[in-house]
């Protein structure tokens, strides 16, 4: 089975949002599309560019699909990452992918004056995603994480978790302790405390369900919860295994979320705020 192309995923995205009641998070949309197309783990776990990011090829193409549909006026998204069908899209209406693509490309061409004659239309349509995944700070940070020495990555994990609210953090070393790389206690509202064990993998490849099962076996009787951190991604089977009913709960932090959290905590990531100043003409005219 080949990875579905952008056109197939555009149709699947619309159908997924219909199934979800008109709106859904990126994760909900992706899960619904994958289930509807019956995509195997061998397809969904393929990374778009392992050297530059932890984004899978399916996620990358789904982003393109959502962007085309948004620029066409059929989708909209909130600041909280929720995507929704717009009134312009009518349930059950005919979907002409060629017309959508041509319309979006035409609008993009008319909006943007090419700086270089060989610049593609796709670069105009989706500059923010290309900058973030291919050439932005996440690419640099992801490479930095993969290049870190094991002991330095352990210290980063310890600092990251302490900044996130963990206390009594201990990292047991590269070899781990029966699959456990560290442990600590997380307190909620200074009332409840949970003992958490940690596994931290500096991987390029996706983490599969087997690794989650092995980690769960090592944590039984030793903690209330497990936390698995990786610089790559988790396969769909791994995510299902981590949240399996009746089993010890394991929270997952993939490379994308890890980088976002490092940014939020300002750990090795600098954020520069730009001040925008404007003159209020109406205010002066009212004097």
PDB file of C-alpha atoms in Angstrom:
ATOM      1  CA  UNK A   1       0.000   0.000   0.000  1.00  0.00           C
ATOM      2  CA  UNK A   2       1.270   3.464  -0.939  1.00  0.00           C
ATOM      3  CA  UNK A   3       0.907   6.579   1.182  1.00  0.00           C
ATOM      4  CA  UNK A   4      -2.287   8.413   0.134  1.00  0.00           C
ATOM      5  CA  UNK A   5      -1.606  11.502  -1.933  1.00  0.00           C
ATOM      6  CA  UNK A   6      -2.694  15.012  -1.053  1.00  0.00           C
ATOM      7  CA  UNK A   7      -5.859  14.795  -3.135  1.00  0.00           C
ATOM      8  CA  UNK A   8      -7.003  11.590  -1.428  1.00  0.00           C
ATOM      9  CA  UNK A   9      -6.300  13.088   1.972  1.00  0.00           C
ATOM     10  CA  UNK A  10      -8.283  16.230   1.161  1.00  0.00           C
ATOM     11  CA  UNK A  11     -11.400  14.134   0.595  1.00  0.00           C
ATOM     12  CA  UNK A  12     -10.650  11.993   3.652  1.00  0.00           C
ATOM     13  CA  UNK A  13     -10.163  15.109   5.806  1.00  0.00           C
ATOM     14  CA  UNK A  14     -13.577  16.453   4.847  1.00  0.00           C
ATOM     15  CA  UNK A  15     -15.218  13.079   5.516  1.00  0.00           C
ATOM     16  CA  UNK A  16     -13.380  12.797   8.845  1.00  0.00           C
ATOM     17  CA  UNK A  17     -14.707  16.177   9.988  1.00  0.00           C
ATOM     18  CA  UNK A  18     -18.207  15.130   8.971  1.00  0.00           C
ATOM     19  CA  UNK A  19     -17.780  12.000  11.104  1.00  0.00           C
ATOM     20  CA  UNK A  20     -16.484  14.084  14.022  1.00  0.00           C
ATOM     21  CA  UNK A  21     -19.513  16.359  13.899  1.00  0.00           C
ATOM     22  CA  UNK A  22     -18.027  19.248  11.967  1.00  0.00           C
ATOM     23  CA  UNK A  23     -14.900  19.953  14.016  1.00  0.00           C
ATOM     24  CA  UNK A  24     -11.905  18.175  15.486  1.00  0.00           C
ATOM     25  CA  UNK A  25      -8.332  18.486  16.660  1.00  0.00           C
ATOM     26  CA  UNK A  26      -5.440  17.614  14.353  1.00  0.00           C
ATOM     27  CA  UNK A  27      -4.959  14.334  16.229  1.00  0.00           C
ATOM     28  CA  UNK A  28      -8.650  13.435  16.017  1.00  0.00           C
ATOM     29  CA  UNK A  29      -8.714  14.158  12.293  1.00  0.00           C
ATOM     30  CA  UNK A  30      -5.565  12.113  11.677  1.00  0.00           C
ATOM     31  CA  UNK A  31      -6.859   9.136  13.679  1.00  0.00           C
ATOM     32  CA  UNK A  32     -10.206   9.212  11.881  1.00  0.00           C
ATOM     33  CA  UNK A  33      -8.547   9.404   8.453  1.00  0.00           C
ATOM     34  CA  UNK A  34      -6.154   6.573   9.266  1.00  0.00           C
ATOM     35  CA  UNK A  35      -8.983   4.357  10.489  1.00  0.00           C
ATOM     36  CA  UNK A  36     -11.193   5.174   7.500  1.00  0.00           C
ATOM     37  CA  UNK A  37      -8.415   4.404   5.003  1.00  0.00           C
ATOM     38  CA  UNK A  38      -7.272   1.407   7.060  1.00  0.00           C
ATOM     39  CA  UNK A  39      -3.657   2.538   6.840  1.00  0.00           C
ATOM     40  CA  UNK A  40      -1.192   0.027   8.314  1.00  0.00           C
ATOM     41  CA  UNK A  41       1.527   0.883  10.807  1.00  0.00           C
ATOM     42  CA  UNK A  42       4.158   0.512   8.078  1.00  0.00           C
ATOM     43  CA  UNK A  43       2.598   3.526   6.327  1.00  0.00           C
ATOM     44  CA  UNK A  44       1.698   5.767   9.263  1.00  0.00           C
ATOM     45  CA  UNK A  45       5.113   5.417  10.922  1.00  0.00           C
ATOM     46  CA  UNK A  46       7.139   6.642   7.938  1.00  0.00           C
ATOM     47  CA  UNK A  47       8.836   9.951   8.716  1.00  0.00           C
ATOM     48  CA  UNK A  48       8.752  12.801   6.205  1.00  0.00           C
ATOM     49  CA  UNK A  49      12.398  13.709   6.765  1.00  0.00           C
ATOM     50  CA  UNK A  50      14.053  11.916   9.702  1.00  0.00           C
ATOM     51  CA  UNK A  51      17.108  14.168   9.535  1.00  0.00           C
ATOM     52  CA  UNK A  52      15.102  17.349   9.998  1.00  0.00           C
ATOM     53  CA  UNK A  53      11.975  16.614  12.043  1.00  0.00           C
ATOM     54  CA  UNK A  54       9.815  13.983  13.721  1.00  0.00           C
ATOM     55  CA  UNK A  55       6.862  14.709  11.426  1.00  0.00           C
ATOM     56  CA  UNK A  56       5.486  11.627   9.658  1.00  0.00           C
ATOM     57  CA  UNK A  57       4.757  11.643   5.932  1.00  0.00           C
ATOM     58  CA  UNK A  58       1.037  11.160   6.543  1.00  0.00           C
ATOM     59  CA  UNK A  59       0.970  14.103   8.973  1.00  0.00           C
ATOM     60  CA  UNK A  60       2.885  16.220   6.463  1.00  0.00           C
ATOM     61  CA  UNK A  61       0.432  15.455   3.655  1.00  0.00           C
ATOM     62  CA  UNK A  62      -2.547  15.976   5.941  1.00  0.00           C
ATOM     63  CA  UNK A  63      -1.200  19.423   6.744  1.00  0.00           C
ATOM     64  CA  UNK A  64      -1.088  20.194   3.033  1.00  0.00           C
ATOM     65  CA  UNK A  65      -4.632  18.890   2.630  1.00  0.00           C
ATOM     66  CA  UNK A  66      -5.961  21.079   5.472  1.00  0.00           C
ATOM     67  CA  UNK A  67      -4.129  24.123   4.109  1.00  0.00           C
ATOM     68  CA  UNK A  68      -5.593  23.744   0.621  1.00  0.00           C
ATOM     69  CA  UNK A  69      -9.084  23.293   2.060  1.00  0.00           C
ATOM     70  CA  UNK A  70      -8.638  26.321   4.322  1.00  0.00           C
ATOM     71  CA  UNK A  71      -7.435  28.513   1.465  1.00  0.00           C
ATOM     72  CA  UNK A  72     -10.413  27.301  -0.581  1.00  0.00           C
ATOM     73  CA  UNK A  73     -12.741  28.397   2.211  1.00  0.00           C
ATOM     74  CA  UNK A  74     -14.074  25.025   3.322  1.00  0.00           C
ATOM     75  CA  UNK A  75     -12.068  24.775   6.571  1.00  0.00           C
ATOM     76  CA  UNK A  76     -11.107  27.141   9.347  1.00  0.00           C
ATOM     77  CA  UNK A  77      -8.997  26.677  12.468  1.00  0.00           C
ATOM     78  CA  UNK A  78      -8.876  28.318  15.872  1.00  0.00           C
ATOM     79  CA  UNK A  79      -5.847  29.394  17.893  1.00  0.00           C
ATOM     80  CA  UNK A  80      -6.356  26.275  20.010  1.00  0.00           C
ATOM     81  CA  UNK A  81      -5.742  24.007  17.039  1.00  0.00           C
ATOM     82  CA  UNK A  82      -9.340  22.962  16.408  1.00  0.00           C
ATOM     83  CA  UNK A  83     -10.292  22.648  12.738  1.00  0.00           C
ATOM     84  CA  UNK A  84     -13.886  23.004  11.561  1.00  0.00           C
ATOM     85  CA  UNK A  85     -15.986  22.913   8.417  1.00  0.00           C
ATOM     86  CA  UNK A  86     -17.200  26.333   7.287  1.00  0.00           C
ATOM     87  CA  UNK A  87     -20.724  27.169   6.046  1.00  0.00           C
ATOM     88  CA  UNK A  88     -19.277  27.257   2.525  1.00  0.00           C
ATOM     89  CA  UNK A  89     -18.954  23.481   2.647  1.00  0.00           C
ATOM     90  CA  UNK A  90     -22.270  21.681   2.411  1.00  0.00           C
ATOM     91  CA  UNK A  91     -22.551  18.114   3.677  1.00  0.00           C
ATOM     92  CA  UNK A  92     -22.753  15.639   0.861  1.00  0.00           C
ATOM     93  CA  UNK A  93     -21.829  18.088  -1.876  1.00  0.00           C
ATOM     94  CA  UNK A  94     -19.677  17.028  -4.816  1.00  0.00           C
ATOM     95  CA  UNK A  95     -15.947  17.397  -4.155  1.00  0.00           C
ATOM     96  CA  UNK A  96     -13.919  18.399  -7.211  1.00  0.00           C
ATOM     97  CA  UNK A  97     -10.295  18.217  -6.090  1.00  0.00           C
ATOM     98  CA  UNK A  98      -8.913  19.574  -9.366  1.00  0.00           C
ATOM     99  CA  UNK A  99     -11.069  22.698  -9.053  1.00  0.00           C
ATOM    100  CA  UNK A 100      -9.933  23.212  -5.445  1.00  0.00           C
ATOM    101  CA  UNK A 101      -6.254  22.908  -6.343  1.00  0.00           C
ATOM    102  CA  UNK A 102      -6.565  25.188  -9.376  1.00  0.00           C
ATOM    103  CA  UNK A 103      -8.519  27.797  -7.404  1.00  0.00           C
ATOM    104  CA  UNK A 104      -6.036  27.878  -4.522  1.00  0.00           C
ATOM    105  CA  UNK A 105      -3.050  28.053  -6.848  1.00  0.00           C
ATOM    106  CA  UNK A 106      -4.683  30.828  -8.835  1.00  0.00           C
ATOM    107  CA  UNK A 107      -5.370  32.885  -5.702  1.00  0.00           C
ATOM    108  CA  UNK A 108      -1.843  32.336  -4.460  1.00  0.00           C
ATOM    109  CA  UNK A 109      -0.335  33.385  -7.774  1.00  0.00           C
ATOM    110  CA  UNK A 110      -2.372  36.576  -7.886  1.00  0.00           C
ATOM    111  CA  UNK A 111      -1.560  37.454  -4.256  1.00  0.00           C
ATOM    112  CA  UNK A 112       2.133  36.905  -4.392  1.00  0.00           C
ATOM    113  CA  UNK A 113       4.712  38.486  -6.662  1.00  0.00           C
ATOM    114  CA  UNK A 114       7.414  35.950  -7.274  1.00  0.00           C
ATOM    115  CA  UNK A 115      10.836  36.951  -5.980  1.00  0.00           C
ATOM    116  CA  UNK A 116      12.376  34.123  -7.952  1.00  0.00           C
ATOM    117  CA  UNK A 117      11.056  32.775 -11.217  1.00  0.00           C
ATOM    118  CA  UNK A 118      11.575  29.174 -10.127  1.00  0.00           C
ATOM    119  CA  UNK A 119       9.614  29.558  -6.854  1.00  0.00           C
ATOM    120  CA  UNK A 120       6.799  27.017  -6.768  1.00  0.00           C
ATOM    121  CA  UNK A 121       3.164  27.820  -5.993  1.00  0.00           C
ATOM    122  CA  UNK A 122       3.274  25.358  -3.086  1.00  0.00           C
ATOM    123  CA  UNK A 123       5.926  27.510  -1.407  1.00  0.00           C
ATOM    124  CA  UNK A 124       3.516  30.460  -1.538  1.00  0.00           C
ATOM    125  CA  UNK A 125       0.592  28.465  -0.189  1.00  0.00           C
ATOM    126  CA  UNK A 126       2.385  27.006   2.793  1.00  0.00           C
ATOM    127  CA  UNK A 127       5.421  29.101   3.743  1.00  0.00           C
ATOM    128  CA  UNK A 128       4.931  28.858   7.503  1.00  0.00           C
ATOM    129  CA  UNK A 129       4.937  25.058   7.571  1.00  0.00           C
ATOM    130  CA  UNK A 130       7.933  24.821   5.262  1.00  0.00           C
ATOM    131  CA  UNK A 131       9.872  27.284   7.400  1.00  0.00           C
ATOM    132  CA  UNK A 132       8.974  25.540  10.660  1.00  0.00           C
ATOM    133  CA  UNK A 133       9.607  21.942   9.595  1.00  0.00           C
ATOM    134  CA  UNK A 134      12.337  22.299   6.983  1.00  0.00           C
ATOM    135  CA  UNK A 135      14.309  25.403   7.871  1.00  0.00           C
ATOM    136  CA  UNK A 136      13.072  26.796  11.156  1.00  0.00           C
ATOM    137  CA  UNK A 137      13.957  26.543  14.796  1.00  0.00           C
ATOM    138  CA  UNK A 138      12.473  23.080  15.173  1.00  0.00           C
ATOM    139  CA  UNK A 139      14.838  21.665  12.588  1.00  0.00           C
ATOM    140  CA  UNK A 140      17.798  23.177  14.433  1.00  0.00           C
ATOM    141  CA  UNK A 141      16.552  22.051  17.841  1.00  0.00           C
ATOM    142  CA  UNK A 142      15.758  18.526  16.633  1.00  0.00           C
ATOM    143  CA  UNK A 143      19.268  18.123  15.244  1.00  0.00           C
ATOM    144  CA  UNK A 144      20.724  19.500  18.468  1.00  0.00           C
ATOM    145  CA  UNK A 145      18.801  16.938  20.531  1.00  0.00           C
ATOM    146  CA  UNK A 146      20.002  14.070  18.345  1.00  0.00           C
ATOM    147  CA  UNK A 147      23.606  15.260  18.571  1.00  0.00           C
ATOM    148  CA  UNK A 148      23.655  15.511  22.375  1.00  0.00           C
ATOM    149  CA  UNK A 149      25.785  13.054  24.327  1.00  0.00           C
ATOM    150  CA  UNK A 150      23.785  10.537  26.401  1.00  0.00           C
ATOM    151  CA  UNK A 151      24.770  12.076  29.746  1.00  0.00           C
ATOM    152  CA  UNK A 152      23.913  15.576  28.500  1.00  0.00           C
ATOM    153  CA  UNK A 153      20.526  14.376  27.282  1.00  0.00           C
ATOM    154  CA  UNK A 154      19.915  12.850  30.720  1.00  0.00           C
ATOM    155  CA  UNK A 155      20.676  16.180  32.373  1.00  0.00           C
ATOM    156  CA  UNK A 156      18.326  17.898  29.950  1.00  0.00           C
ATOM    157  CA  UNK A 157      15.568  15.399  30.805  1.00  0.00           C
ATOM    158  CA  UNK A 158      16.079  15.983  34.511  1.00  0.00           C
ATOM    159  CA  UNK A 159      16.017  19.781  34.111  1.00  0.00           C
ATOM    160  CA  UNK A 160      12.994  19.621  31.800  1.00  0.00           C
ATOM    161  CA  UNK A 161      10.981  17.523  34.249  1.00  0.00           C
ATOM    162  CA  UNK A 162      11.942  19.647  37.244  1.00  0.00           C
ATOM    163  CA  UNK A 163      10.836  22.763  35.390  1.00  0.00           C
ATOM    164  CA  UNK A 164       7.585  20.923  34.623  1.00  0.00           C
ATOM    165  CA  UNK A 165       6.831  20.376  38.309  1.00  0.00           C
ATOM    166  CA  UNK A 166       8.579  17.106  39.204  1.00  0.00           C
ATOM    167  CA  UNK A 167      10.340  16.747  42.534  1.00  0.00           C
ATOM    168  CA  UNK A 168      12.868  14.202  43.809  1.00  0.00           C
ATOM    169  CA  UNK A 169      13.996  13.601  40.236  1.00  0.00           C
ATOM    170  CA  UNK A 170      16.545  10.859  39.698  1.00  0.00           C
ATOM    171  CA  UNK A 171      18.061   9.696  36.418  1.00  0.00           C
ATOM    172  CA  UNK A 172      19.516   6.216  36.609  1.00  0.00           C
ATOM    173  CA  UNK A 173      21.832   6.378  33.592  1.00  0.00           C
ATOM    174  CA  UNK A 174      22.006   5.159  30.014  1.00  0.00           C
ATOM    175  CA  UNK A 175      21.579   1.475  30.799  1.00  0.00           C
ATOM    176  CA  UNK A 176      18.532   2.162  32.917  1.00  0.00           C
ATOM    177  CA  UNK A 177      17.163  -0.090  35.613  1.00  0.00           C
ATOM    178  CA  UNK A 178      15.147  -2.846  33.991  1.00  0.00           C
ATOM    179  CA  UNK A 179      13.989  -0.398  31.327  1.00  0.00           C
ATOM    180  CA  UNK A 180      13.619   2.522  33.758  1.00  0.00           C
ATOM    181  CA  UNK A 181      15.783   5.551  32.961  1.00  0.00           C
ATOM    182  CA  UNK A 182      14.588   7.748  35.788  1.00  0.00           C
ATOM    183  CA  UNK A 183      11.967   8.375  38.452  1.00  0.00           C
ATOM    184  CA  UNK A 184      10.349  11.242  40.262  1.00  0.00           C
ATOM    185  CA  UNK A 185       7.225  12.566  41.943  1.00  0.00           C
ATOM    186  CA  UNK A 186       4.733  14.945  40.393  1.00  0.00           C
ATOM    187  CA  UNK A 187       2.451  16.939  42.697  1.00  0.00           C
ATOM    188  CA  UNK A 188      -0.943  18.246  41.654  1.00  0.00           C
ATOM    189  CA  UNK A 189      -2.135  21.408  43.390  1.00  0.00           C
ATOM    190  CA  UNK A 190       0.083  20.447  46.361  1.00  0.00           C
ATOM    191  CA  UNK A 191      -2.549  17.884  47.301  1.00  0.00           C
ATOM    192  CA  UNK A 192      -2.040  14.723  45.250  1.00  0.00           C
ATOM    193  CA  UNK A 193       1.299  13.086  44.504  1.00  0.00           C
ATOM    194  CA  UNK A 194       2.070  10.491  41.852  1.00  0.00           C
ATOM    195  CA  UNK A 195       5.201   8.403  41.599  1.00  0.00           C
ATOM    196  CA  UNK A 196       6.332   8.404  37.980  1.00  0.00           C
ATOM    197  CA  UNK A 197       9.004   6.350  36.228  1.00  0.00           C
ATOM    198  CA  UNK A 198      10.646   7.579  33.073  1.00  0.00           C
ATOM    199  CA  UNK A 199      12.033   6.172  29.874  1.00  0.00           C
ATOM    200  CA  UNK A 200      13.821   8.545  27.526  1.00  0.00           C
ATOM    201  CA  UNK A 201      14.882   7.519  24.015  1.00  0.00           C
ATOM    202  CA  UNK A 202      16.950   9.661  21.679  1.00  0.00           C
ATOM    203  CA  UNK A 203      15.679   7.963  18.522  1.00  0.00           C
ATOM    204  CA  UNK A 204      15.366   8.807  14.847  1.00  0.00           C
ATOM    205  CA  UNK A 205      12.988   5.918  14.188  1.00  0.00           C
ATOM    206  CA  UNK A 206       9.431   5.741  15.520  1.00  0.00           C
ATOM    207  CA  UNK A 207       8.849   4.039  18.870  1.00  0.00           C
ATOM    208  CA  UNK A 208       6.659   0.965  18.458  1.00  0.00           C
ATOM    209  CA  UNK A 209       4.164  -0.827  20.687  1.00  0.00           C
ATOM    210  CA  UNK A 210       6.794  -3.363  21.778  1.00  0.00           C
ATOM    211  CA  UNK A 211       8.855  -0.685  23.491  1.00  0.00           C
ATOM    212  CA  UNK A 212       5.765   0.531  25.359  1.00  0.00           C
ATOM    213  CA  UNK A 213       4.916  -2.998  26.515  1.00  0.00           C
ATOM    214  CA  UNK A 214       8.477  -3.583  27.720  1.00  0.00           C
ATOM    215  CA  UNK A 215       8.426  -0.293  29.606  1.00  0.00           C
ATOM    216  CA  UNK A 216       5.108  -1.147  31.237  1.00  0.00           C
ATOM    217  CA  UNK A 217       6.470  -4.501  32.328  1.00  0.00           C
ATOM    218  CA  UNK A 218       9.423  -2.784  34.001  1.00  0.00           C
ATOM    219  CA  UNK A 219       7.260  -0.239  35.830  1.00  0.00           C
ATOM    220  CA  UNK A 220       4.724  -2.645  37.351  1.00  0.00           C
ATOM    221  CA  UNK A 221       4.680  -2.296  41.119  1.00  0.00           C
ATOM    222  CA  UNK A 222       7.151   0.575  41.080  1.00  0.00           C
ATOM    223  CA  UNK A 223       5.106   3.642  40.161  1.00  0.00           C
ATOM    224  CA  UNK A 224       1.635   5.059  39.670  1.00  0.00           C
ATOM    225  CA  UNK A 225       2.323   6.241  36.131  1.00  0.00           C
ATOM    226  CA  UNK A 226       4.893   5.980  33.383  1.00  0.00           C
ATOM    227  CA  UNK A 227       6.312   8.709  31.153  1.00  0.00           C
ATOM    228  CA  UNK A 228       7.961   7.858  27.837  1.00  0.00           C
ATOM    229  CA  UNK A 229       9.897  10.657  26.098  1.00  0.00           C
ATOM    230  CA  UNK A 230      11.407  10.363  22.629  1.00  0.00           C
ATOM    231  CA  UNK A 231      12.979  12.689  20.085  1.00  0.00           C
ATOM    232  CA  UNK A 232      11.089  10.907  17.297  1.00  0.00           C
ATOM    233  CA  UNK A 233       7.449   9.785  17.072  1.00  0.00           C
ATOM    234  CA  UNK A 234       5.205   7.039  18.426  1.00  0.00           C
ATOM    235  CA  UNK A 235       3.480   4.644  16.077  1.00  0.00           C
ATOM    236  CA  UNK A 236      -0.321   4.402  16.212  1.00  0.00           C
ATOM    237  CA  UNK A 237      -0.012   0.970  17.825  1.00  0.00           C
ATOM    238  CA  UNK A 238       2.290   2.444  20.475  1.00  0.00           C
ATOM    239  CA  UNK A 239      -0.223   5.184  21.272  1.00  0.00           C
ATOM    240  CA  UNK A 240      -3.025   2.637  21.576  1.00  0.00           C
ATOM    241  CA  UNK A 241      -0.863   0.442  23.791  1.00  0.00           C
ATOM    242  CA  UNK A 242      -0.028   3.371  26.083  1.00  0.00           C
ATOM    243  CA  UNK A 243      -3.729   4.062  26.679  1.00  0.00           C
ATOM    244  CA  UNK A 244      -4.977   0.468  26.704  1.00  0.00           C
ATOM    245  CA  UNK A 245      -7.856  -0.151  29.100  1.00  0.00           C
ATOM    246  CA  UNK A 246      -6.923  -2.032  32.248  1.00  0.00           C
ATOM    247  CA  UNK A 247      -3.189  -1.429  31.893  1.00  0.00           C
ATOM    248  CA  UNK A 248      -0.920   0.899  33.832  1.00  0.00           C
ATOM    249  CA  UNK A 249      -1.198   4.370  32.230  1.00  0.00           C
ATOM    250  CA  UNK A 250       1.757   5.701  30.271  1.00  0.00           C
ATOM    251  CA  UNK A 251       1.966   9.295  29.068  1.00  0.00           C
ATOM    252  CA  UNK A 252       3.837   9.941  25.830  1.00  0.00           C
ATOM    253  CA  UNK A 253       5.929  12.940  24.788  1.00  0.00           C
ATOM    254  CA  UNK A 254       7.152  12.793  21.198  1.00  0.00           C
ATOM    255  CA  UNK A 255       9.801  14.973  19.602  1.00  0.00           C
ATOM    256  CA  UNK A 256       7.323  17.578  18.403  1.00  0.00           C
ATOM    257  CA  UNK A 257       5.769  18.025  21.843  1.00  0.00           C
ATOM    258  CA  UNK A 258       9.173  17.953  23.544  1.00  0.00           C
ATOM    259  CA  UNK A 259      10.398  20.826  21.379  1.00  0.00           C
ATOM    260  CA  UNK A 260       7.248  22.842  22.026  1.00  0.00           C
ATOM    261  CA  UNK A 261       7.616  22.319  25.772  1.00  0.00           C
ATOM    262  CA  UNK A 262      11.286  23.300  25.694  1.00  0.00           C
ATOM    263  CA  UNK A 263      10.204  26.477  23.922  1.00  0.00           C
ATOM    264  CA  UNK A 264       7.450  27.124  26.471  1.00  0.00           C
ATOM    265  CA  UNK A 265       9.866  26.604  29.368  1.00  0.00           C
ATOM    266  CA  UNK A 266      12.586  28.650  27.598  1.00  0.00           C
ATOM    267  CA  UNK A 267      15.074  25.799  27.962  1.00  0.00           C
ATOM    268  CA  UNK A 268      17.681  26.312  25.269  1.00  0.00           C
ATOM    269  CA  UNK A 269      15.160  28.201  23.139  1.00  0.00           C
ATOM    270  CA  UNK A 270      15.023  32.002  22.975  1.00  0.00           C
ATOM    271  CA  UNK A 271      11.799  33.725  21.970  1.00  0.00           C
ATOM    272  CA  UNK A 272      12.012  37.311  20.805  1.00  0.00           C
ATOM    273  CA  UNK A 273       8.860  39.392  20.988  1.00  0.00           C
ATOM    274  CA  UNK A 274       8.571  42.142  18.380  1.00  0.00           C
ATOM    275  CA  UNK A 275       6.843  45.368  19.416  1.00  0.00           C
ATOM    276  CA  UNK A 276       4.457  46.735  16.808  1.00  0.00           C
ATOM    277  CA  UNK A 277       3.714  50.465  17.058  1.00  0.00           C
ATOM    278  CA  UNK A 278       1.051  52.260  15.053  1.00  0.00           C
ATOM    279  CA  UNK A 279      -0.461  55.743  14.952  1.00  0.00           C
ATOM    280  CA  UNK A 280      -4.201  56.089  15.570  1.00  0.00           C
ATOM    281  CA  UNK A 281      -5.365  58.606  12.965  1.00  0.00           C
ATOM    282  CA  UNK A 282      -8.934  58.636  14.292  1.00  0.00           C
ATOM    283  CA  UNK A 283      -7.706  59.530  17.782  1.00  0.00           C
ATOM    284  CA  UNK A 284      -5.831  62.596  16.517  1.00  0.00           C
ATOM    285  CA  UNK A 285      -8.768  63.677  14.381  1.00  0.00           C
ATOM    286  CA  UNK A 286     -11.034  63.557  17.423  1.00  0.00           C
ATOM    287  CA  UNK A 287      -8.896  65.998  19.419  1.00  0.00           C
TER     288      UNK A 287
END
